[in-house]
Amino acid sequence: MSENGAGQQIDVAVLGAGIVGISAGIAARQRGLSVVVIDRREPGSETSYGNAGILSSGSILPLNKPSLWRALPGYLGNTSAALRWDPMWVMRNLDWVARFLGNAVPSRTRPRAEALHGLIGASLKLHREWIVKANAGQRIRETGWLKAWRSAATEAAKQEQAFLAEFGIESQLLDRQAISALEPNILPVYTTGLLHTQTASVDSPGAVVKAYAQMLRGLGGEVRQSDVKGIEPAGQGSSDQGWRVALGDGAVSVRHVVVALGPWSADLLRPLGYRVPLAVERGYHQEFTPNPARALQRPIHDAEGSFLMSPMENGIRVTSGVELTDRDAPSSFAQLDMVVPMARGVVEFGSAVAEPWRGARPTLPDSLPMIGKAPRHQGLWLAFGNQHIGFTTGPATGAAIAAMIAGDTPSFDASAFAPGRYI
Ligand SMILES: Cc1cc2nc3c(=O)[nH]c(=O)nc-3n(C[C@H](O)[C@H](O)[C@H](O)COP(=O)(O)OP(=O)(O)OC[C@H]3O[C@@H](n4cnc5c(N)ncnc54)[C@H](O)[C@@H]3O)c2cc1C
């Protein structure tokens, strides 16, 4: 395919067809803008495919919260299932690590929780609306999300519950018996549970993104499969006249570009002079044949084992913790190898249905996404960095960008997500 014809400038090109990009496309189209979403793969094939599918109401505290300091000594030996780190990567990225840790202080925690709470609330509303409109309503389960502790952790659970309650987020404290009543098919290994009752989950996040992409097509938007090679202002060095997006099979001329390339976003922006401090927290999953007589009712987060088990369309998906290394470094399955036997000790399941999957959570030092205009260019919009909760927060991230393009105010306070805080 080649360049769109002379005079045919599209309003918005969204780069990336993960949950964030497809959502931006839907929201822009709903505002009457002409839209093309471009991805080298099919929609929802990367990070938005392999996540745990949790639409979390309560994930308002990022990994770099004050309790991280207490956990750090346990990570130094590099044997933890929760966090592995590549020493060479840490040496090369000391600035990012220092800034990430610098945010793990009480004074920087509450404001970020408030910002994320607003983003999450707006996003869950859109997910619940869109998933029905996209004819994928059967994929959402309103059964909550169970965080469970093996040790007597009632105090920790109560503290978490009280903190969530300050934001109006409901949860139920459970003892061993109540956990067994809720999840009759698991072994009684957990003594304490906190059920996030307003959290939902889906049985295939990749399929949900594909359904949203189909909905976007139905609204008159285009979804194009092509490699994005670069972007440049259409005018002589100025972006006032829009942008030219160079593709593997041609180019498109557009008024606005939305960068929603998830963990690949910083690469595209470097030639424009933006050095975005975007790291990735890699994570893995593997799926296993379920025993129909031992079905899980909802995703379970094993707090001390540092893994998640989610009942999915293709089986039980076990997801691992965080690996800090280069985005494209070879896979290391050490964390999965640790947690899969632990998961088998909770619920019975069969053999693996496929090879392990690896993904990369895109994370800025404050664990808040960038949502807004690029500081030094007209018509360039940034929508990435949604860390561990991007599947949850994708719709409102995209909707906020569409609102800003239209000169409107997002439905939540997006000031904490302004790109200018880093670039
Ligand atoms: C193990 C794990 C578990 C997780 N669990 C959850 C969860 O339960 N709930 C939750 O809310 N979040 C979860 N997350 C986080 C969530 O998956 C991500 O934050 C989210 O998917 C990011 O979406 P995105 O659209 O920004 O990126 P992506 O989905 O990665 O989309 C970016 C797109 O850009 C495309 N692209 C990149 N470069 C180019 C190029 N040059 N040309 C064309 N296309 C390009 C890619 O093909 C890709 O499709 C989890 C993440 C991991 C790794």
Short mmCIF file of C-alpha atoms and ligand atoms in Angstrom, two decimals:
data_model
loop_
_atom_site.label_atom_id
_atom_site.label_comp_id
_atom_site.label_asym_id
_atom_site.label_seq_id
_atom_site.Cartn_x
_atom_site.Cartn_y
_atom_site.Cartn_z
CA MET A 1 0.00 0.00 0.00
CA SER A 2 1.21 3.53 -0.59
CA GLU A 3 0.65 7.04 0.70
CA ASN A 4 -2.91 8.30 1.12
CA GLY A 5 -3.76 10.57 -1.84
CA ALA A 6 -3.04 14.30 -2.00
CA GLY A 7 -5.39 16.31 0.18
CA GLN A 8 -6.47 13.18 2.07
CA GLN A 9 -4.99 13.94 5.42
CA ILE A 10 -6.35 11.57 8.05
CA ASP A 11 -7.17 13.21 11.40
CA VAL A 12 -5.45 10.70 13.67
CA ALA A 13 -2.91 7.89 13.22
CA VAL A 14 -2.60 5.77 16.34
CA LEU A 15 0.65 3.81 16.39
CA GLY A 16 0.21 0.51 18.23
CA ALA A 17 -2.86 -1.72 18.39
CA GLY A 18 -2.56 -2.90 21.97
CA ILE A 19 -5.32 -2.07 24.43
CA VAL A 20 -4.11 1.56 24.65
CA GLY A 21 -3.93 2.18 20.89
CA ILE A 22 -7.21 0.48 20.01
CA SER A 23 -8.91 2.40 22.82
CA ALA A 24 -7.51 5.71 21.53
CA GLY A 25 -8.82 4.79 18.09
CA ILE A 26 -12.32 4.01 19.36
CA ALA A 27 -12.51 7.17 21.44
CA ALA A 28 -11.22 9.37 18.59
CA ARG A 29 -13.69 7.80 16.17
CA GLN A 30 -16.53 8.33 18.65
CA ARG A 31 -15.61 12.02 18.50
CA GLY A 32 -16.06 11.99 14.72
CA LEU A 33 -12.36 12.04 13.81
CA SER A 34 -11.03 9.92 10.94
CA VAL A 35 -8.72 7.26 12.40
CA VAL A 36 -6.16 4.70 11.35
CA VAL A 37 -4.57 2.42 13.96
CA ILE A 38 -1.31 0.87 12.76
CA ASP A 39 0.48 -2.17 14.15
CA ARG A 40 2.92 -4.63 12.65
CA ARG A 41 0.96 -7.46 14.24
CA GLU A 42 -2.72 -8.18 14.67
CA PRO A 43 -4.43 -6.12 17.39
CA GLY A 44 -3.75 -7.32 20.93
CA SER A 45 -0.87 -9.65 20.06
CA GLU A 46 1.84 -8.36 22.40
CA THR A 47 1.70 -7.19 26.03
CA SER A 48 -2.05 -6.83 25.79
CA TYR A 49 -2.28 -10.50 24.83
CA GLY A 50 -0.32 -12.20 27.59
CA ASN A 51 -1.39 -10.40 30.74
CA ALA A 52 -3.45 -11.90 33.56
CA GLY A 53 -6.69 -10.33 32.32
CA ILE A 54 -7.51 -8.59 35.56
CA LEU A 55 -9.56 -5.39 35.42
CA SER A 56 -8.38 -4.24 38.77
CA SER A 57 -10.23 -1.63 40.80
CA GLY A 58 -7.67 -1.78 43.61
CA SER A 59 -4.24 -1.62 41.95
CA ILE A 60 -3.66 1.98 42.97
CA LEU A 61 -0.33 1.32 44.70
CA PRO A 62 2.49 0.73 42.23
CA LEU A 63 5.46 -1.55 42.89
CA ASN A 64 7.59 1.41 44.04
CA LYS A 65 5.71 2.09 47.25
CA PRO A 66 7.33 2.48 50.70
CA SER A 67 7.11 -1.25 51.53
CA LEU A 68 9.50 -1.90 48.62
CA TRP A 69 12.35 -0.80 50.92
CA ARG A 70 11.53 -3.59 53.39
CA ALA A 71 11.45 -6.13 50.57
CA LEU A 72 14.71 -4.98 48.94
CA PRO A 73 17.15 -7.08 51.05
CA GLY A 74 15.25 -10.18 49.95
CA TYR A 75 15.83 -9.25 46.31
CA LEU A 76 19.58 -8.68 46.55
CA GLY A 77 20.48 -12.37 46.18
CA ASN A 78 18.56 -12.45 42.88
CA THR A 79 16.73 -15.63 43.83
CA SER A 80 13.27 -14.21 44.52
CA ALA A 81 10.21 -15.15 42.47
CA ALA A 82 8.92 -11.60 42.93
CA LEU A 83 11.84 -9.74 41.37
CA ARG A 84 14.93 -10.68 39.36
CA TRP A 85 17.39 -8.16 38.03
CA ASP A 86 20.25 -8.19 35.60
CA PRO A 87 23.26 -6.51 37.29
CA MET A 88 24.57 -5.17 33.96
CA TRP A 89 21.17 -3.68 33.18
CA VAL A 90 21.06 -2.05 36.63
CA MET A 91 24.55 -0.58 36.10
CA ARG A 92 23.52 0.86 32.73
CA ASN A 93 20.22 2.20 34.12
CA LEU A 94 21.25 3.50 37.55
CA ASP A 95 19.44 6.77 36.88
CA TRP A 96 16.13 4.99 36.23
CA VAL A 97 16.61 2.72 39.27
CA ALA A 98 17.42 5.70 41.53
CA ARG A 99 14.39 7.62 40.31
CA PHE A 100 12.14 4.54 40.63
CA LEU A 101 13.29 3.99 44.23
CA GLY A 102 13.08 7.72 44.94
CA ASN A 103 9.34 7.51 44.32
CA ALA A 104 8.92 4.76 46.93
CA VAL A 105 8.44 7.25 49.76
CA PRO A 106 5.21 8.13 51.61
CA SER A 107 5.02 11.70 50.27
CA ARG A 108 5.11 10.41 46.65
CA THR A 109 2.71 7.53 47.26
CA ARG A 110 -0.66 9.06 48.10
CA PRO A 111 -0.71 11.49 45.14
CA ARG A 112 0.13 8.70 42.72
CA ALA A 113 -2.55 6.44 44.26
CA GLU A 114 -5.08 9.25 43.81
CA ALA A 115 -4.06 9.78 40.19
CA LEU A 116 -4.26 6.06 39.40
CA HIS A 117 -7.58 5.73 41.20
CA GLY A 118 -9.09 8.35 38.88
CA LEU A 119 -7.65 6.69 35.78
CA ILE A 120 -8.75 3.20 36.86
CA GLY A 121 -12.29 4.31 37.74
CA ALA A 122 -12.79 5.97 34.34
CA SER A 123 -11.30 2.97 32.57
CA LEU A 124 -13.38 0.29 34.26
CA LYS A 125 -16.50 2.21 33.29
CA LEU A 126 -15.42 2.17 29.62
CA HIS A 127 -14.39 -1.51 29.68
CA ARG A 128 -17.78 -2.53 31.08
CA GLU A 129 -19.54 -0.47 28.39
CA TRP A 130 -17.33 -1.39 25.43
CA ILE A 131 -17.07 -5.11 26.12
CA VAL A 132 -20.84 -5.40 25.69
CA LYS A 133 -20.89 -3.15 22.61
CA ALA A 134 -18.06 -5.21 21.13
CA ASN A 135 -20.12 -8.42 21.52
CA ALA A 136 -17.57 -9.81 23.95
CA GLY A 137 -19.66 -9.46 27.11
CA GLN A 138 -19.40 -13.20 27.72
CA ARG A 139 -15.66 -12.77 28.34
CA ILE A 140 -15.97 -10.61 31.46
CA ARG A 141 -16.40 -12.19 34.89
CA GLU A 142 -17.61 -10.06 37.77
CA THR A 143 -16.27 -12.50 40.36
CA GLY A 144 -13.61 -10.27 41.91
CA TRP A 145 -9.96 -11.00 42.51
CA LEU A 146 -8.57 -12.85 45.51
CA LYS A 147 -5.29 -11.88 47.10
CA ALA A 148 -4.27 -14.71 49.43
CA TRP A 149 -1.59 -15.21 52.07
CA ARG A 150 -0.21 -18.53 53.29
CA SER A 151 0.97 -17.11 56.61
CA ALA A 152 -1.21 -15.45 59.24
CA ALA A 153 -1.39 -12.05 57.58
CA THR A 154 -4.61 -10.68 58.99
CA GLU A 155 -2.97 -7.42 60.03
CA ALA A 156 -1.43 -6.84 56.58
CA ALA A 157 -4.74 -7.66 54.91
CA LYS A 158 -6.65 -5.34 57.28
CA GLN A 159 -4.24 -2.50 56.57
CA GLU A 160 -4.65 -2.99 52.84
CA GLN A 161 -8.41 -3.10 53.24
CA ALA A 162 -8.43 0.12 55.26
CA PHE A 163 -6.25 1.88 52.69
CA LEU A 164 -8.50 0.80 49.82
CA ALA A 165 -11.58 1.84 51.79
CA GLU A 166 -10.21 5.40 51.99
CA PHE A 167 -10.68 5.47 48.21
CA GLY A 168 -14.09 3.84 48.35
CA ILE A 169 -12.71 0.53 47.03
CA GLU A 170 -14.57 -2.39 48.56
CA SER A 171 -13.00 -5.65 49.70
CA GLN A 172 -13.80 -8.55 52.01
CA LEU A 173 -11.45 -10.04 54.56
CA LEU A 174 -11.53 -13.85 54.51
CA ASP A 175 -10.25 -16.60 56.79
CA ARG A 176 -9.32 -20.13 55.71
CA GLN A 177 -12.91 -21.37 55.83
CA ALA A 178 -14.27 -18.41 53.91
CA ILE A 179 -11.59 -18.89 51.25
CA SER A 180 -12.60 -22.55 50.89
CA ALA A 181 -16.25 -21.57 50.56
CA LEU A 182 -15.34 -19.05 47.85
CA GLU A 183 -12.89 -21.30 45.98
CA PRO A 184 -14.03 -24.85 46.79
CA ASN A 185 -11.60 -26.44 44.31
CA ILE A 186 -8.33 -25.20 45.78
CA LEU A 187 -6.36 -26.88 48.55
CA PRO A 188 -6.55 -25.14 51.95
CA VAL A 189 -3.08 -23.55 51.77
CA TYR A 190 -4.17 -19.97 52.43
CA THR A 191 -4.97 -18.67 55.90
CA THR A 192 -5.92 -15.10 54.96
CA GLY A 193 -7.60 -13.61 51.93
CA LEU A 194 -8.69 -10.23 50.67
CA LEU A 195 -11.36 -10.38 47.99
CA HIS A 196 -11.40 -7.30 45.77
CA THR A 197 -15.11 -7.40 45.07
CA GLN A 198 -15.25 -4.59 42.46
CA THR A 199 -12.51 -6.10 40.33
CA ALA A 200 -13.46 -8.03 37.21
CA SER A 201 -11.44 -10.25 34.87
CA VAL A 202 -11.61 -11.52 31.31
CA ASP A 203 -10.94 -14.98 29.91
CA SER A 204 -8.75 -13.76 27.02
CA PRO A 205 -7.32 -10.24 27.02
CA GLY A 206 -6.02 -10.67 23.47
CA ALA A 207 -9.49 -11.64 22.23
CA VAL A 208 -11.00 -8.63 24.01
CA VAL A 209 -8.59 -6.27 22.22
CA LYS A 210 -9.45 -7.97 18.91
CA ALA A 211 -13.16 -7.50 19.65
CA TYR A 212 -12.52 -3.81 20.42
CA ALA A 213 -10.61 -3.53 17.12
CA GLN A 214 -13.61 -5.00 15.33
CA MET A 215 -15.83 -2.48 17.08
CA LEU A 216 -13.50 0.29 15.88
CA ARG A 217 -13.86 -0.97 12.28
CA GLY A 218 -17.62 -0.98 12.77
CA LEU A 219 -17.40 2.67 13.78
CA GLY A 220 -15.60 3.44 10.50
CA GLY A 221 -12.02 3.38 11.77
CA GLU A 222 -9.22 1.63 9.90
CA VAL A 223 -6.90 -0.95 11.46
CA ARG A 224 -3.83 -1.40 9.30
CA GLN A 225 -1.12 -4.03 9.68
CA SER A 226 2.23 -2.47 8.87
CA ASP A 227 5.61 -1.79 10.42
CA VAL A 228 6.00 1.80 11.64
CA LYS A 229 9.45 2.96 10.53
CA GLY A 230 9.38 6.52 11.82
CA ILE A 231 7.49 9.80 11.98
CA GLU A 232 8.43 13.26 10.77
CA PRO A 233 6.71 16.63 10.63
CA ALA A 234 4.97 17.14 7.28
CA GLY A 235 5.99 20.81 7.08
CA GLN A 236 9.57 22.05 6.85
CA GLY A 237 10.75 21.02 10.30
CA SER A 238 7.45 22.14 11.85
CA SER A 239 4.59 19.83 12.81
CA ASP A 240 1.95 22.57 12.29
CA GLN A 241 0.99 20.95 8.99
CA GLY A 242 0.73 17.48 10.49
CA TRP A 243 2.85 14.39 10.25
CA ARG A 244 4.10 11.83 7.81
CA VAL A 245 4.21 8.31 9.21
CA ALA A 246 6.67 6.12 7.30
CA LEU A 247 5.54 2.51 7.08
CA GLY A 248 7.05 -0.71 5.84
CA ASP A 249 4.60 -0.61 2.91
CA GLY A 250 4.14 3.09 2.26
CA ALA A 251 3.30 6.13 4.35
CA VAL A 252 0.32 8.02 5.72
CA SER A 253 -0.21 11.73 6.08
CA VAL A 254 -2.05 12.72 9.24
CA ARG A 255 -2.90 15.72 11.42
CA HIS A 256 -2.23 13.98 14.74
CA VAL A 257 -0.04 11.06 15.75
CA VAL A 258 -0.68 9.07 18.94
CA VAL A 259 2.28 7.01 20.12
CA ALA A 260 0.80 3.94 21.85
CA LEU A 261 3.60 1.47 21.20
CA GLY A 262 3.75 0.20 24.79
CA PRO A 263 7.29 -0.99 25.60
CA TRP A 264 8.52 0.14 22.14
CA SER A 265 7.34 3.75 22.50
CA ALA A 266 10.64 5.39 23.49
CA ASP A 267 12.45 4.05 20.38
CA LEU A 268 10.21 6.00 18.02
CA LEU A 269 10.57 9.26 19.94
CA ARG A 270 14.38 9.33 20.21
CA PRO A 271 15.00 10.74 16.69
CA LEU A 272 12.70 13.65 17.60
CA GLY A 273 14.94 14.54 20.55
CA TYR A 274 12.85 12.98 23.33
CA ARG A 275 14.78 10.75 25.71
CA VAL A 276 11.99 9.00 27.60
CA PRO A 277 13.07 7.15 30.77
CA LEU A 278 10.96 4.11 29.92
CA ALA A 279 12.11 0.79 31.37
CA VAL A 280 10.35 -2.54 31.18
CA GLU A 281 9.34 -4.91 33.95
CA ARG A 282 9.32 -8.17 32.07
CA GLY A 283 6.98 -10.97 33.03
CA TYR A 284 6.07 -14.45 31.85
CA HIS A 285 3.06 -16.69 31.65
CA GLN A 286 2.36 -20.30 30.90
CA GLU A 287 -1.01 -21.94 30.44
CA PHE A 288 -2.00 -25.41 31.60
CA THR A 289 -4.88 -27.77 30.87
CA PRO A 290 -7.41 -27.32 33.65
CA ASN A 291 -9.09 -30.17 35.44
CA PRO A 292 -12.80 -29.34 34.86
CA ALA A 293 -13.61 -30.76 38.28
CA ARG A 294 -11.09 -28.37 39.88
CA ALA A 295 -12.03 -25.09 38.21
CA LEU A 296 -10.92 -21.73 39.60
CA GLN A 297 -13.75 -19.24 40.01
CA ARG A 298 -11.58 -16.12 39.71
CA PRO A 299 -7.93 -15.03 39.45
CA ILE A 300 -5.91 -15.62 42.62
CA HIS A 301 -2.83 -13.64 43.59
CA ASP A 302 -0.54 -15.68 45.84
CA ALA A 303 0.95 -12.80 47.86
CA GLU A 304 3.95 -14.66 49.27
CA GLY A 305 4.51 -16.90 46.25
CA SER A 306 4.55 -13.83 43.97
CA PHE A 307 2.45 -15.30 41.19
CA LEU A 308 -1.04 -15.16 39.77
CA MET A 309 -3.34 -17.91 38.55
CA SER A 310 -6.13 -16.89 36.19
CA PRO A 311 -8.75 -19.17 34.67
CA MET A 312 -8.56 -18.42 30.93
CA GLU A 313 -10.22 -19.61 27.74
CA ASN A 314 -7.28 -21.91 26.99
CA GLY A 315 -6.51 -23.08 30.50
CA ILE A 316 -5.07 -21.90 33.79
CA ARG A 317 -2.66 -19.04 33.11
CA VAL A 318 0.14 -18.75 35.68
CA THR A 319 1.91 -15.37 35.51
CA SER A 320 5.23 -14.50 37.10
CA GLY A 321 6.71 -11.49 38.92
CA VAL A 322 9.09 -8.83 37.63
CA GLU A 323 12.34 -9.23 35.73
CA LEU A 324 14.40 -6.06 35.27
CA THR A 325 16.53 -6.39 32.16
CA ASP A 326 16.65 -5.21 28.55
CA ARG A 327 13.35 -5.53 26.70
CA ASP A 328 14.83 -7.86 24.08
CA ALA A 329 17.28 -9.86 26.22
CA PRO A 330 16.91 -13.67 25.97
CA SER A 331 14.18 -15.19 28.13
CA SER A 332 14.93 -16.62 31.54
CA PHE A 333 12.27 -18.95 32.87
CA ALA A 334 13.71 -19.12 36.41
CA GLN A 335 10.75 -17.30 37.99
CA LEU A 336 8.16 -19.41 36.17
CA ASP A 337 10.07 -22.55 37.13
CA MET A 338 9.78 -21.48 40.77
CA VAL A 339 6.11 -20.59 40.81
CA VAL A 340 4.49 -23.27 38.64
CA PRO A 341 5.10 -26.03 41.24
CA MET A 342 3.70 -23.69 43.91
CA ALA A 343 0.59 -23.14 41.80
CA ARG A 344 0.20 -26.90 41.41
CA GLY A 345 0.18 -27.06 45.20
CA VAL A 346 -2.91 -24.85 45.21
CA VAL A 347 -5.01 -26.20 42.37
CA GLU A 348 -4.79 -29.34 40.29
CA PHE A 349 -4.01 -28.81 36.59
CA GLY A 350 -2.53 -30.81 33.73
CA SER A 351 0.30 -30.29 31.29
CA ALA A 352 1.30 -27.07 29.56
CA VAL A 353 -0.86 -26.16 26.57
CA ALA A 354 1.88 -24.08 24.89
CA GLU A 355 5.38 -22.70 25.31
CA PRO A 356 5.89 -20.02 27.98
CA TRP A 357 5.10 -16.44 26.88
CA ARG A 358 7.21 -13.38 27.69
CA GLY A 359 6.03 -9.77 27.87
CA ALA A 360 7.31 -6.39 28.98
CA ARG A 361 5.38 -4.03 31.24
CA PRO A 362 6.32 -0.48 30.14
CA THR A 363 7.21 1.55 33.24
CA LEU A 364 8.32 5.13 33.91
CA PRO A 365 10.19 5.95 37.15
CA ASP A 366 7.02 7.11 38.92
CA SER A 367 4.95 4.15 37.62
CA LEU A 368 2.44 6.57 36.10
CA PRO A 369 1.75 6.47 32.37
CA MET A 370 2.42 9.38 30.03
CA ILE A 371 -0.89 10.70 28.76
CA GLY A 372 -0.82 13.95 26.87
CA LYS A 373 0.87 16.16 24.32
CA ALA A 374 4.56 15.93 23.53
CA PRO A 375 6.01 19.15 24.94
CA ARG A 376 7.83 20.42 21.84
CA HIS A 377 5.59 19.30 18.96
CA GLN A 378 2.08 20.11 17.79
CA GLY A 379 -0.12 17.13 17.02
CA LEU A 380 2.09 14.56 18.75
CA TRP A 381 0.40 12.68 21.58
CA LEU A 382 1.89 10.19 24.02
CA ALA A 383 -0.03 7.28 25.53
CA PHE A 384 2.19 4.64 27.11
CA GLY A 385 3.87 3.49 30.31
CA ASN A 386 0.85 1.75 31.84
CA GLN A 387 3.05 -0.69 33.80
CA HIS A 388 1.27 -3.58 35.59
CA ILE A 389 -2.24 -2.25 35.00
CA GLY A 390 -2.30 -1.32 31.32
CA PHE A 391 -5.02 -3.77 30.41
CA THR A 392 -7.19 -2.15 33.06
CA THR A 393 -6.22 1.45 32.27
CA GLY A 394 -5.98 1.28 28.46
CA PRO A 395 -9.52 2.51 27.65
CA ALA A 396 -9.36 5.69 29.75
CA THR A 397 -5.78 6.36 28.60
CA GLY A 398 -6.98 6.30 25.00
CA ALA A 399 -10.16 8.24 25.77
CA ALA A 400 -8.16 10.99 27.52
CA ILE A 401 -5.92 11.42 24.47
CA ALA A 402 -8.95 11.61 22.17
CA ALA A 403 -10.49 14.25 24.45
CA MET A 404 -7.28 16.29 24.41
CA ILE A 405 -7.01 16.09 20.61
CA ALA A 406 -10.58 17.39 20.40
CA GLY A 407 -9.67 20.25 22.74
CA ASP A 408 -11.76 18.74 25.53
CA THR A 409 -11.01 17.83 29.15
CA PRO A 410 -10.60 14.13 30.05
CA SER A 411 -13.20 12.61 32.35
CA PHE A 412 -10.59 12.23 35.14
CA ASP A 413 -7.75 14.41 36.40
CA ALA A 414 -4.87 13.61 34.02
CA SER A 415 -2.46 16.27 35.27
CA ALA A 416 -0.18 13.74 37.03
CA PHE A 417 0.32 11.95 33.71
CA ALA A 418 1.59 14.97 31.75
CA PRO A 419 4.58 13.95 29.57
CA GLY A 420 6.40 17.17 30.48
CA ARG A 421 7.33 15.74 33.87
CA TYR A 422 10.08 13.72 32.17
CA ILE A 423 10.74 15.16 28.71
C1 LIG B 1 2.92 -10.95 32.94
C2 LIG B 1 2.05 -9.72 32.83
C3 LIG B 1 0.82 -9.71 33.49
C4 LIG B 1 0.01 -8.57 33.41
N1 LIG B 1 -1.23 -8.62 34.00
C5 LIG B 1 -2.06 -7.54 33.90
C6 LIG B 1 -3.39 -7.59 34.40
O1 LIG B 1 -3.84 -8.62 34.91
N2 LIG B 1 -4.15 -6.48 34.32
C7 LIG B 1 -3.71 -5.33 33.75
O2 LIG B 1 -4.43 -4.34 33.74
N3 LIG B 1 -2.47 -5.27 33.16
C8 LIG B 1 -1.64 -6.34 33.23
N4 LIG B 1 -0.39 -6.30 32.68
C9 LIG B 1 0.05 -5.06 32.02
C10 LIG B 1 -0.56 -4.87 30.65
O3 LIG B 1 -0.52 -6.06 29.92
C11 LIG B 1 0.19 -3.76 29.86
O4 LIG B 1 0.37 -2.61 30.66
C12 LIG B 1 -0.62 -3.36 28.62
O5 LIG B 1 -0.95 -4.50 27.86
C13 LIG B 1 0.15 -2.38 27.76
O6 LIG B 1 -0.64 -2.12 26.62
P1 LIG B 1 -0.09 -1.25 25.43
O7 LIG B 1 -1.21 -1.07 24.46
O8 LIG B 1 0.56 -0.02 25.98
O9 LIG B 1 1.11 -2.11 24.81
P2 LIG B 1 1.08 -3.39 23.83
O10 LIG B 1 -0.09 -4.25 24.09
O11 LIG B 1 2.43 -4.01 23.89
O12 LIG B 1 0.88 -2.73 22.40
C14 LIG B 1 1.92 -2.07 21.71
C15 LIG B 1 1.83 -2.46 20.26
O13 LIG B 1 2.83 -1.74 19.51
C16 LIG B 1 3.19 -2.55 18.41
N5 LIG B 1 4.45 -2.09 17.86
C17 LIG B 1 5.62 -1.90 18.51
N6 LIG B 1 6.55 -1.41 17.67
C18 LIG B 1 5.95 -1.28 16.46
C19 LIG B 1 6.39 -0.80 15.18
N7 LIG B 1 7.62 -0.35 14.97
N8 LIG B 1 5.49 -0.81 14.16
C20 LIG B 1 4.22 -1.25 14.34
N9 LIG B 1 3.75 -1.70 15.53
C21 LIG B 1 4.61 -1.71 16.57
C22 LIG B 1 3.25 -3.95 19.00
O14 LIG B 1 3.12 -4.92 17.98
C23 LIG B 1 2.09 -3.94 19.99
O15 LIG B 1 0.93 -4.53 19.47
C24 LIG B 1 0.44 -7.43 32.70
C25 LIG B 1 1.66 -7.46 32.02
C26 LIG B 1 2.45 -8.61 32.07
C27 LIG B 1 3.74 -8.63 31.30
#
